[in-house]
PDB file of C-alpha atoms in Angstrom:
ATOM      1  CA  SER A   1      52.944  66.355 106.159  1.00  0.00           C
ATOM      2  CA  GLY A   2      49.345  66.432 107.379  1.00  0.00           C
ATOM      3  CA  VAL A   3      48.587  69.458 105.196  1.00  0.00           C
ATOM      4  CA  GLY A   4      44.989  69.558 104.053  1.00  0.00           C
ATOM      5  CA  ARG A   5      43.542  70.511 100.666  1.00  0.00           C
ATOM      6  CA  GLU A   6      42.899  74.013 101.908  1.00  0.00           C
ATOM      7  CA  SER A   7      46.624  74.737 102.268  1.00  0.00           C
ATOM      8  CA  VAL A   8      48.360  76.470  99.381  1.00  0.00           C
ATOM      9  CA  LEU A   9      52.112  76.887  98.975  1.00  0.00           C
ATOM     10  CA  VAL A  10      53.328  80.005  97.148  1.00  0.00           C
ATOM     11  CA  VAL A  11      56.941  79.711  96.022  1.00  0.00           C
ATOM     12  CA  GLY A  12      58.476  83.159  95.598  1.00  0.00           C
ATOM     13  CA  ALA A  13      57.730  86.405  97.419  1.00  0.00           C
ATOM     14  CA  GLY A  14      57.919  88.891  94.587  1.00  0.00           C
ATOM     15  CA  PRO A  15      54.860  91.000  93.715  1.00  0.00           C
ATOM     16  CA  ALA A  16      53.084  88.138  91.888  1.00  0.00           C
ATOM     17  CA  GLY A  17      53.564  85.667  94.745  1.00  0.00           C
ATOM     18  CA  LEU A  18      52.606  88.162  97.445  1.00  0.00           C
ATOM     19  CA  GLU A  19      49.446  89.228  95.600  1.00  0.00           C
ATOM     20  CA  ALA A  20      48.441  85.591  95.081  1.00  0.00           C
ATOM     21  CA  ALA A  21      49.017  84.910  98.798  1.00  0.00           C
ATOM     22  CA  ARG A  22      47.036  88.024  99.799  1.00  0.00           C
ATOM     23  CA  VAL A  23      43.998  87.111  97.693  1.00  0.00           C
ATOM     24  CA  LEU A  24      44.082  83.442  98.748  1.00  0.00           C
ATOM     25  CA  ALA A  25      44.199  84.481 102.415  1.00  0.00           C
ATOM     26  CA  LEU A  26      41.281  86.858 101.868  1.00  0.00           C
ATOM     27  CA  ARG A  27      39.359  83.861 100.454  1.00  0.00           C
ATOM     28  CA  GLY A  28      39.972  81.945 103.662  1.00  0.00           C
ATOM     29  CA  ARG A  29      42.723  79.653 102.446  1.00  0.00           C
ATOM     30  CA  SER A  30      45.687  78.653 104.615  1.00  0.00           C
ATOM     31  CA  VAL A  31      48.744  80.025 102.787  1.00  0.00           C
ATOM     32  CA  GLU A  32      52.462  79.541 103.211  1.00  0.00           C
ATOM     33  CA  VAL A  33      54.991  81.593 101.226  1.00  0.00           C
ATOM     34  CA  VAL A  34      58.587  80.448 100.839  1.00  0.00           C
ATOM     35  CA  GLU A  35      61.274  82.734  99.399  1.00  0.00           C
ATOM     36  CA  ARG A  36      64.877  81.720  98.711  1.00  0.00           C
ATOM     37  CA  GLU A  37      66.235  85.213  99.377  1.00  0.00           C
ATOM     38  CA  ASP A  38      66.380  86.710 102.878  1.00  0.00           C
ATOM     39  CA  ARG A  39      63.793  89.388 102.045  1.00  0.00           C
ATOM     40  CA  VAL A  40      60.639  89.703  99.977  1.00  0.00           C
ATOM     41  CA  GLY A  41      60.282  91.749  96.802  1.00  0.00           C
ATOM     42  CA  GLY A  42      62.108  89.839  94.101  1.00  0.00           C
ATOM     43  CA  MET A  43      63.118  91.919  91.078  1.00  0.00           C
ATOM     44  CA  VAL A  44      61.178  94.915  92.369  1.00  0.00           C
ATOM     45  CA  ARG A  45      63.793  95.425  95.100  1.00  0.00           C
ATOM     46  CA  ALA A  46      66.511  95.656  92.446  1.00  0.00           C
ATOM     47  CA  ALA A  47      64.382  97.913  90.217  1.00  0.00           C
ATOM     48  CA  ALA A  48      63.759 100.274  93.137  1.00  0.00           C
ATOM     49  CA  GLU A  49      67.503 101.023  93.287  1.00  0.00           C
ATOM     50  CA  VAL A  50      67.417 102.574  89.817  1.00  0.00           C
ATOM     51  CA  ALA A  51      66.944 106.331  89.543  1.00  0.00           C
ATOM     52  CA  GLY A  52      63.365 107.556  89.858  1.00  0.00           C
ATOM     53  CA  ARG A  53      61.880 104.139  90.683  1.00  0.00           C
ATOM     54  CA  GLY A  54      62.140 104.035  94.462  1.00  0.00           C
ATOM     55  CA  ARG A  55      58.347 104.223  94.810  1.00  0.00           C
ATOM     56  CA  VAL A  56      57.886 100.658  93.556  1.00  0.00           C
ATOM     57  CA  ALA A  57      59.464  99.375  96.789  1.00  0.00           C
ATOM     58  CA  ARG A  58      56.459 100.790  98.690  1.00  0.00           C
ATOM     59  CA  LEU A  59      54.168  98.449  96.779  1.00  0.00           C
ATOM     60  CA  VAL A  60      56.127  95.439  98.048  1.00  0.00           C
ATOM     61  CA  GLU A  61      56.120  96.828 101.604  1.00  0.00           C
ATOM     62  CA  TRP A  62      52.322  97.153 101.484  1.00  0.00           C
ATOM     63  CA  LEU A  63      51.869  93.643 100.079  1.00  0.00           C
ATOM     64  CA  GLU A  64      54.162  92.173 102.744  1.00  0.00           C
ATOM     65  CA  ALA A  65      52.300  93.978 105.537  1.00  0.00           C
ATOM     66  CA  GLU A  66      48.960  92.746 104.175  1.00  0.00           C
ATOM     67  CA  VAL A  67      49.951  89.067 103.914  1.00  0.00           C
ATOM     68  CA  ARG A  68      51.373  89.131 107.431  1.00  0.00           C
ATOM     69  CA  ARG A  69      48.231  90.855 108.746  1.00  0.00           C
ATOM     70  CA  LEU A  70      46.128  88.109 107.131  1.00  0.00           C
ATOM     71  CA  GLY A  71      48.114  85.388 108.906  1.00  0.00           C
ATOM     72  CA  VAL A  72      50.115  84.102 105.944  1.00  0.00           C
ATOM     73  CA  GLN A  73      53.256  82.254 107.050  1.00  0.00           C
ATOM     74  CA  VAL A  74      56.267  83.735 105.232  1.00  0.00           C
ATOM     75  CA  ARG A  75      59.508  81.745 105.379  1.00  0.00           C
ATOM     76  CA  LEU A  76      62.590  83.531 104.063  1.00  0.00           C
ATOM     77  CA  GLY A  77      65.906  82.007 103.032  1.00  0.00           C
ATOM     78  CA  VAL A  78      64.168  78.757 102.050  1.00  0.00           C
ATOM     79  CA  GLU A  79      64.629  76.930  98.725  1.00  0.00           C
ATOM     80  CA  ALA A  80      61.427  74.959  98.040  1.00  0.00           C
ATOM     81  CA  GLY A  81      62.019  71.260  97.435  1.00  0.00           C
ATOM     82  CA  PRO A  82      59.845  68.254  96.507  1.00  0.00           C
ATOM     83  CA  GLU A  83      58.917  67.673 100.169  1.00  0.00           C
ATOM     84  CA  ASP A  84      57.456  71.199 100.383  1.00  0.00           C
ATOM     85  CA  VAL A  85      55.222  70.823  97.345  1.00  0.00           C
ATOM     86  CA  ALA A  86      53.978  67.268  97.981  1.00  0.00           C
ATOM     87  CA  GLY A  87      50.247  66.926  98.498  1.00  0.00           C
ATOM     88  CA  ARG A  88      49.259  70.569  98.244  1.00  0.00           C
ATOM     89  CA  GLU A  89      48.333  73.124  95.638  1.00  0.00           C
ATOM     90  CA  VAL A  90      51.354  75.116  94.532  1.00  0.00           C
ATOM     91  CA  VAL A  91      51.588  78.585  93.001  1.00  0.00           C
ATOM     92  CA  VAL A  92      55.009  79.083  91.399  1.00  0.00           C
ATOM     93  CA  ALA A  93      56.258  82.683  91.396  1.00  0.00           C
ATOM     94  CA  THR A  94      59.997  81.993  91.207  1.00  0.00           C
ATOM     95  CA  GLY A  95      60.731  84.851  88.827  1.00  0.00           C
ATOM     96  CA  SER A  96      63.436  85.009  86.204  1.00  0.00           C
ATOM     97  CA  VAL A  97      67.040  83.986  85.724  1.00  0.00           C
ATOM     98  CA  PRO A  98      69.788  85.671  83.685  1.00  0.00           C
ATOM     99  CA  GLY A  99      69.601  84.893  79.970  1.00  0.00           C
ATOM    100  CA  PRO A 100      72.462  83.831  77.696  1.00  0.00           C
ATOM    101  CA  ARG A 101      75.446  86.124  77.179  1.00  0.00           C
ATOM    102  CA  GLY A 102      76.510  86.667  73.598  1.00  0.00           C
ATOM    103  CA  PHE A 103      80.102  87.519  74.396  1.00  0.00           C
ATOM    104  CA  LYS A 104      83.231  85.608  75.345  1.00  0.00           C
ATOM    105  CA  ILE A 105      84.552  85.829  78.912  1.00  0.00           C
ATOM    106  CA  ASP A 106      88.304  85.405  79.232  1.00  0.00           C
ATOM    107  CA  GLY A 107      89.046  86.813  82.681  1.00  0.00           C
ATOM    108  CA  GLY A 108      87.446  89.886  84.229  1.00  0.00           C
ATOM    109  CA  VAL A 109      84.358  90.155  86.425  1.00  0.00           C
ATOM    110  CA  VAL A 110      80.890  89.910  84.847  1.00  0.00           C
ATOM    111  CA  LEU A 111      77.905  90.707  87.061  1.00  0.00           C
ATOM    112  CA  ASP A 112      74.257  90.214  86.243  1.00  0.00           C
ATOM    113  CA  VAL A 113      72.344  93.469  86.733  1.00  0.00           C
ATOM    114  CA  VAL A 114      70.555  92.074  89.804  1.00  0.00           C
ATOM    115  CA  GLU A 115      73.887  91.178  91.430  1.00  0.00           C
ATOM    116  CA  ALA A 116      75.199  94.659  90.673  1.00  0.00           C
ATOM    117  CA  LEU A 117      72.158  96.375  92.205  1.00  0.00           C
ATOM    118  CA  SER A 118      71.812  94.195  95.285  1.00  0.00           C
ATOM    119  CA  GLY A 119      75.486  93.780  96.177  1.00  0.00           C
ATOM    120  CA  GLU A 120      78.456  96.024  96.818  1.00  0.00           C
ATOM    121  CA  THR A 121      79.257  98.751  94.304  1.00  0.00           C
ATOM    122  CA  PRO A 122      81.431  97.085  91.630  1.00  0.00           C
ATOM    123  CA  GLU A 123      85.049  98.084  91.119  1.00  0.00           C
ATOM    124  CA  GLY A 124      85.677 100.576  88.339  1.00  0.00           C
ATOM    125  CA  PRO A 125      86.083 101.182  85.564  1.00  0.00           C
ATOM    126  CA  VAL A 126      82.703  99.585  84.833  1.00  0.00           C
ATOM    127  CA  VAL A 127      81.211  98.804  81.435  1.00  0.00           C
ATOM    128  CA  VAL A 128      77.407  98.499  81.439  1.00  0.00           C
ATOM    129  CA  HIS A 129      76.382  96.191  78.597  1.00  0.00           C
ATOM    130  CA  ASP A 130      72.888  97.150  77.415  1.00  0.00           C
ATOM    131  CA  PRO A 131      71.612  95.025  74.508  1.00  0.00           C
ATOM    132  CA  VAL A 132      67.974  95.793  75.450  1.00  0.00           C
ATOM    133  CA  GLY A 133      67.823  99.604  75.475  1.00  0.00           C
ATOM    134  CA  ASP A 134      65.209 100.117  78.192  1.00  0.00           C
ATOM    135  CA  PHE A 135      65.438 101.961  81.526  1.00  0.00           C
ATOM    136  CA  VAL A 136      67.594  99.276  83.168  1.00  0.00           C
ATOM    137  CA  GLY A 137      70.962  99.853  81.476  1.00  0.00           C
ATOM    138  CA  VAL A 138      70.578 103.628  81.542  1.00  0.00           C
ATOM    139  CA  GLY A 139      69.507 103.585  85.189  1.00  0.00           C
ATOM    140  CA  VAL A 140      72.367 101.337  86.296  1.00  0.00           C
ATOM    141  CA  ALA A 141      74.955 103.449  84.454  1.00  0.00           C
ATOM    142  CA  GLU A 142      73.571 106.645  85.998  1.00  0.00           C
ATOM    143  CA  LEU A 143      73.514 105.060  89.470  1.00  0.00           C
ATOM    144  CA  LEU A 144      77.127 103.838  89.291  1.00  0.00           C
ATOM    145  CA  ALA A 145      78.433 107.115  87.900  1.00  0.00           C
ATOM    146  CA  GLY A 146      76.603 108.925  90.693  1.00  0.00           C
ATOM    147  CA  ARG A 147      78.573 106.824  93.172  1.00  0.00           C
ATOM    148  CA  GLY A 148      81.807 108.063  91.635  1.00  0.00           C
ATOM    149  CA  VAL A 149      82.558 104.955  89.550  1.00  0.00           C
ATOM    150  CA  GLU A 150      84.088 105.498  86.087  1.00  0.00           C
ATOM    151  CA  THR A 151      81.274 104.156  83.890  1.00  0.00           C
ATOM    152  CA  ALA A 152      80.611 103.489  80.208  1.00  0.00           C
ATOM    153  CA  ILE A 153      77.465 102.085  78.587  1.00  0.00           C
ATOM    154  CA  VAL A 154      77.619  99.925  75.455  1.00  0.00           C
ATOM    155  CA  THR A 155      74.709  99.662  73.014  1.00  0.00           C
ATOM    156  CA  GLN A 156      74.340  98.401  69.466  1.00  0.00           C
ATOM    157  CA  ASP A 157      71.870 101.205  68.752  1.00  0.00           C
ATOM    158  CA  GLN A 158      72.389 104.708  67.352  1.00  0.00           C
ATOM    159  CA  VAL A 159      71.025 106.152  70.603  1.00  0.00           C
ATOM    160  CA  VAL A 160      71.438 104.948  74.194  1.00  0.00           C
ATOM    161  CA  GLY A 161      68.173 103.757  75.772  1.00  0.00           C
ATOM    162  CA  THR A 162      66.268 103.700  72.503  1.00  0.00           C
ATOM    163  CA  GLN A 163      63.165 102.074  74.116  1.00  0.00           C
ATOM    164  CA  LEU A 164      62.778 105.142  76.318  1.00  0.00           C
ATOM    165  CA  ALA A 165      61.355 106.942  73.289  1.00  0.00           C
ATOM    166  CA  LEU A 166      58.127 105.041  74.079  1.00  0.00           C
ATOM    167  CA  THR A 167      57.807 106.786  77.454  1.00  0.00           C
ATOM    168  CA  GLY A 168      59.079 110.201  76.325  1.00  0.00           C
ATOM    169  CA  ASP A 169      62.165 109.859  78.557  1.00  0.00           C
ATOM    170  CA  LEU A 170      64.824 109.394  75.873  1.00  0.00           C
ATOM    171  CA  ALA A 171      66.234 112.928  75.647  1.00  0.00           C
ATOM    172  CA  ASP A 172      66.131 113.477  79.408  1.00  0.00           C
ATOM    173  CA  ALA A 173      67.825 110.134  80.106  1.00  0.00           C
ATOM    174  CA  ASN A 174      70.652 110.904  77.689  1.00  0.00           C
ATOM    175  CA  ALA A 175      71.104 114.358  79.212  1.00  0.00           C
ATOM    176  CA  ARG A 176      71.331 112.771  82.675  1.00  0.00           C
ATOM    177  CA  LEU A 177      73.945 110.281  81.465  1.00  0.00           C
ATOM    178  CA  GLN A 178      76.055 113.088  80.015  1.00  0.00           C
ATOM    179  CA  ARG A 179      75.770 115.146  83.216  1.00  0.00           C
ATOM    180  CA  ALA A 180      76.819 112.082  85.217  1.00  0.00           C
ATOM    181  CA  GLY A 181      79.889 111.676  83.032  1.00  0.00           C
ATOM    182  CA  VAL A 182      78.929 108.284  81.571  1.00  0.00           C
ATOM    183  CA  ALA A 183      80.837 107.446  78.380  1.00  0.00           C
ATOM    184  CA  LEU A 184      78.457 106.426  75.580  1.00  0.00           C
ATOM    185  CA  GLU A 185      79.714 103.564  73.409  1.00  0.00           C
ATOM    186  CA  LYS A 186      77.052 103.559  70.669  1.00  0.00           C
ATOM    187  CA  ARG A 187      76.778 101.352  67.563  1.00  0.00           C
ATOM    188  CA  SER A 188      78.955  98.811  69.381  1.00  0.00           C
ATOM    189  CA  LEU A 189      78.793  95.107  70.191  1.00  0.00           C
ATOM    190  CA  LEU A 190      80.489  93.623  73.255  1.00  0.00           C
ATOM    191  CA  ARG A 191      82.595  90.737  71.942  1.00  0.00           C
ATOM    192  CA  GLU A 192      85.028  89.821  74.739  1.00  0.00           C
ATOM    193  CA  VAL A 193      85.575  90.484  78.428  1.00  0.00           C
ATOM    194  CA  ARG A 194      89.189  90.201  79.550  1.00  0.00           C
ATOM    195  CA  ALA A 195      90.979  90.779  82.864  1.00  0.00           C
ATOM    196  CA  ASP A 196      91.336  94.560  82.553  1.00  0.00           C
ATOM    197  CA  HIS A 197      89.492  95.532  79.365  1.00  0.00           C
ATOM    198  CA  VAL A 198      86.661  94.671  76.987  1.00  0.00           C
ATOM    199  CA  VAL A 199      86.765  94.234  73.213  1.00  0.00           C
ATOM    200  CA  LEU A 200      84.064  96.172  71.359  1.00  0.00           C
ATOM    201  CA  GLU A 201      83.112  95.782  67.694  1.00  0.00           C
ATOM    202  CA  ASP A 202      81.683  98.546  65.520  1.00  0.00           C
ATOM    203  CA  VAL A 203      78.238  97.499  64.239  1.00  0.00           C
ATOM    204  CA  HIS A 204      78.830  98.986  60.772  1.00  0.00           C
ATOM    205  CA  THR A 205      82.522  98.451  60.070  1.00  0.00           C
ATOM    206  CA  ALA A 206      83.248  95.374  62.258  1.00  0.00           C
ATOM    207  CA  GLU A 207      86.408  97.121  63.470  1.00  0.00           C
ATOM    208  CA  THR A 208      87.373  96.180  67.017  1.00  0.00           C
ATOM    209  CA  ARG A 209      88.700  98.386  69.788  1.00  0.00           C
ATOM    210  CA  GLU A 210      89.481  97.989  73.470  1.00  0.00           C
ATOM    211  CA  ARG A 211      88.067  99.813  76.467  1.00  0.00           C
ATOM    212  CA  PRO A 212      89.424  99.560  80.050  1.00  0.00           C
ATOM    213  CA  ALA A 213      87.108  97.582  82.339  1.00  0.00           C
ATOM    214  CA  ALA A 214      87.510  95.938  85.726  1.00  0.00           C
ATOM    215  CA  THR A 215      83.823  94.926  85.847  1.00  0.00           C
ATOM    216  CA  VAL A 216      81.078  94.369  83.276  1.00  0.00           C
ATOM    217  CA  VAL A 217      77.423  94.693  84.330  1.00  0.00           C
ATOM    218  CA  HIS A 218      75.261  92.698  81.932  1.00  0.00           C
ATOM    219  CA  CYS A 219      71.746  94.137  81.442  1.00  0.00           C
ATOM    220  CA  GLY A 220      70.504  91.546  78.947  1.00  0.00           C
ATOM    221  CA  HIS A 221      67.173  89.813  78.586  1.00  0.00           C
ATOM    222  CA  ARG A 222      66.103  87.504  81.413  1.00  0.00           C
ATOM    223  CA  LEU A 223      64.435  84.111  81.042  1.00  0.00           C
ATOM    224  CA  PRO A 224      61.674  82.437  83.098  1.00  0.00           C
ATOM    225  CA  ASP A 225      62.782  80.213  85.976  1.00  0.00           C
ATOM    226  CA  GLN A 226      60.871  76.982  85.273  1.00  0.00           C
ATOM    227  CA  ARG A 227      62.444  74.523  87.699  1.00  0.00           C
ATOM    228  CA  LEU A 228      59.260  73.888  89.726  1.00  0.00           C
ATOM    229  CA  ASP A 229      55.850  72.592  88.637  1.00  0.00           C
ATOM    230  CA  GLY A 230      52.619  74.296  89.644  1.00  0.00           C
ATOM    231  CA  VAL A 231      50.403  77.208  88.634  1.00  0.00           C
ATOM    232  CA  ARG A 232      52.923  79.652  87.137  1.00  0.00           C
ATOM    233  CA  ILE A 233      52.604  83.402  87.582  1.00  0.00           C
ATOM    234  CA  GLY A 234      54.808  86.452  87.097  1.00  0.00           C
ATOM    235  CA  ASP A 235      58.290  86.434  85.615  1.00  0.00           C
ATOM    236  CA  CYS A 236      58.579  82.629  85.720  1.00  0.00           C
ATOM    237  CA  VAL A 237      56.065  82.695  82.834  1.00  0.00           C
ATOM    238  CA  ALA A 238      57.825  85.513  80.994  1.00  0.00           C
ATOM    239  CA  PRO A 239      59.689  88.511  82.411  1.00  0.00           C
ATOM    240  CA  ARG A 240      57.647  91.714  82.085  1.00  0.00           C
ATOM    241  CA  THR A 241      56.068  94.481  84.176  1.00  0.00           C
ATOM    242  CA  VAL A 242      55.025  94.530  87.827  1.00  0.00           C
ATOM    243  CA  HIS A 243      51.434  95.359  86.789  1.00  0.00           C
ATOM    244  CA  GLU A 244      51.166  92.135  84.791  1.00  0.00           C
ATOM    245  CA  ALA A 245      52.757  90.122  87.602  1.00  0.00           C
ATOM    246  CA  ILE A 246      50.244  91.381  90.177  1.00  0.00           C
ATOM    247  CA  LEU A 247      47.268  90.881  87.858  1.00  0.00           C
ATOM    248  CA  GLU A 248      48.407  87.315  87.201  1.00  0.00           C
ATOM    249  CA  GLY A 249      48.842  86.659  90.925  1.00  0.00           C
ATOM    250  CA  ARG A 250      45.275  87.847  91.544  1.00  0.00           C
ATOM    251  CA  ARG A 251      43.867  85.750  88.691  1.00  0.00           C
ATOM    252  CA  ALA A 252      45.715  82.627  89.827  1.00  0.00           C
ATOM    253  CA  ALA A 253      44.391  82.982  93.370  1.00  0.00           C
ATOM    254  CA  GLY A 254      40.851  83.394  92.040  1.00  0.00           C
ATOM    255  CA  GLY A 255      41.197  80.333  89.838  1.00  0.00           C
ATOM    256  CA  LEU A 256      42.227  77.815  92.519  1.00  0.00           C
ATOM    257  CA  ARG A 257      39.472  75.590  93.856  1.00  0.00           C
TER     258      ARG A 257
END
């Protein structure tokens, strides 16, 4: 392709990829970023939709403006293939993919949380499946209920959003859910998704019950996307926070020859 050693390809335009591209460009390297979606931002764009987190989108906007100002070529809607990576240094920032689902699907619509946040508002009634207990499930349930969708959230825990105790947001989050009219299905496992309902199982008694559902939004753990070889940064190493992703992008850029 006639690309010299100085050229670096960054695959993925989330915060890790954009920060790596920014620092490489500042160091005088020729940088090209390819992103399979039609806009930059990765998971941060989805996270910004959730209540109280809109500010994180500004970070991506700043990073995008900086890489463009520094002359980085950004190609959107492009899936990187072997011909793109041949003969050049590659930084892989492809992010995460949905993890396994521990329930049976026999009809019905199941959306990954990213699909639910970036697409059209799902048809109700919606069941938000939250096996993690962080801000994601709570935020999605609150968002959907705020749009007038009949919404329930399912958790195996005694309290919805149990991880929010770490940030002091637990009581406030539960109060917001109740004000929004979200039904709380606690101490429950999601066992089956069917055409017009879900089957829930009580954690303690193993008794099953049904709940109406046209759509299930799955807010489970995500896994690293490891389809490409190169210097890995961000969620394609392990899904975690935007701070870690940006720090890793900076370190990777500093570590290339």
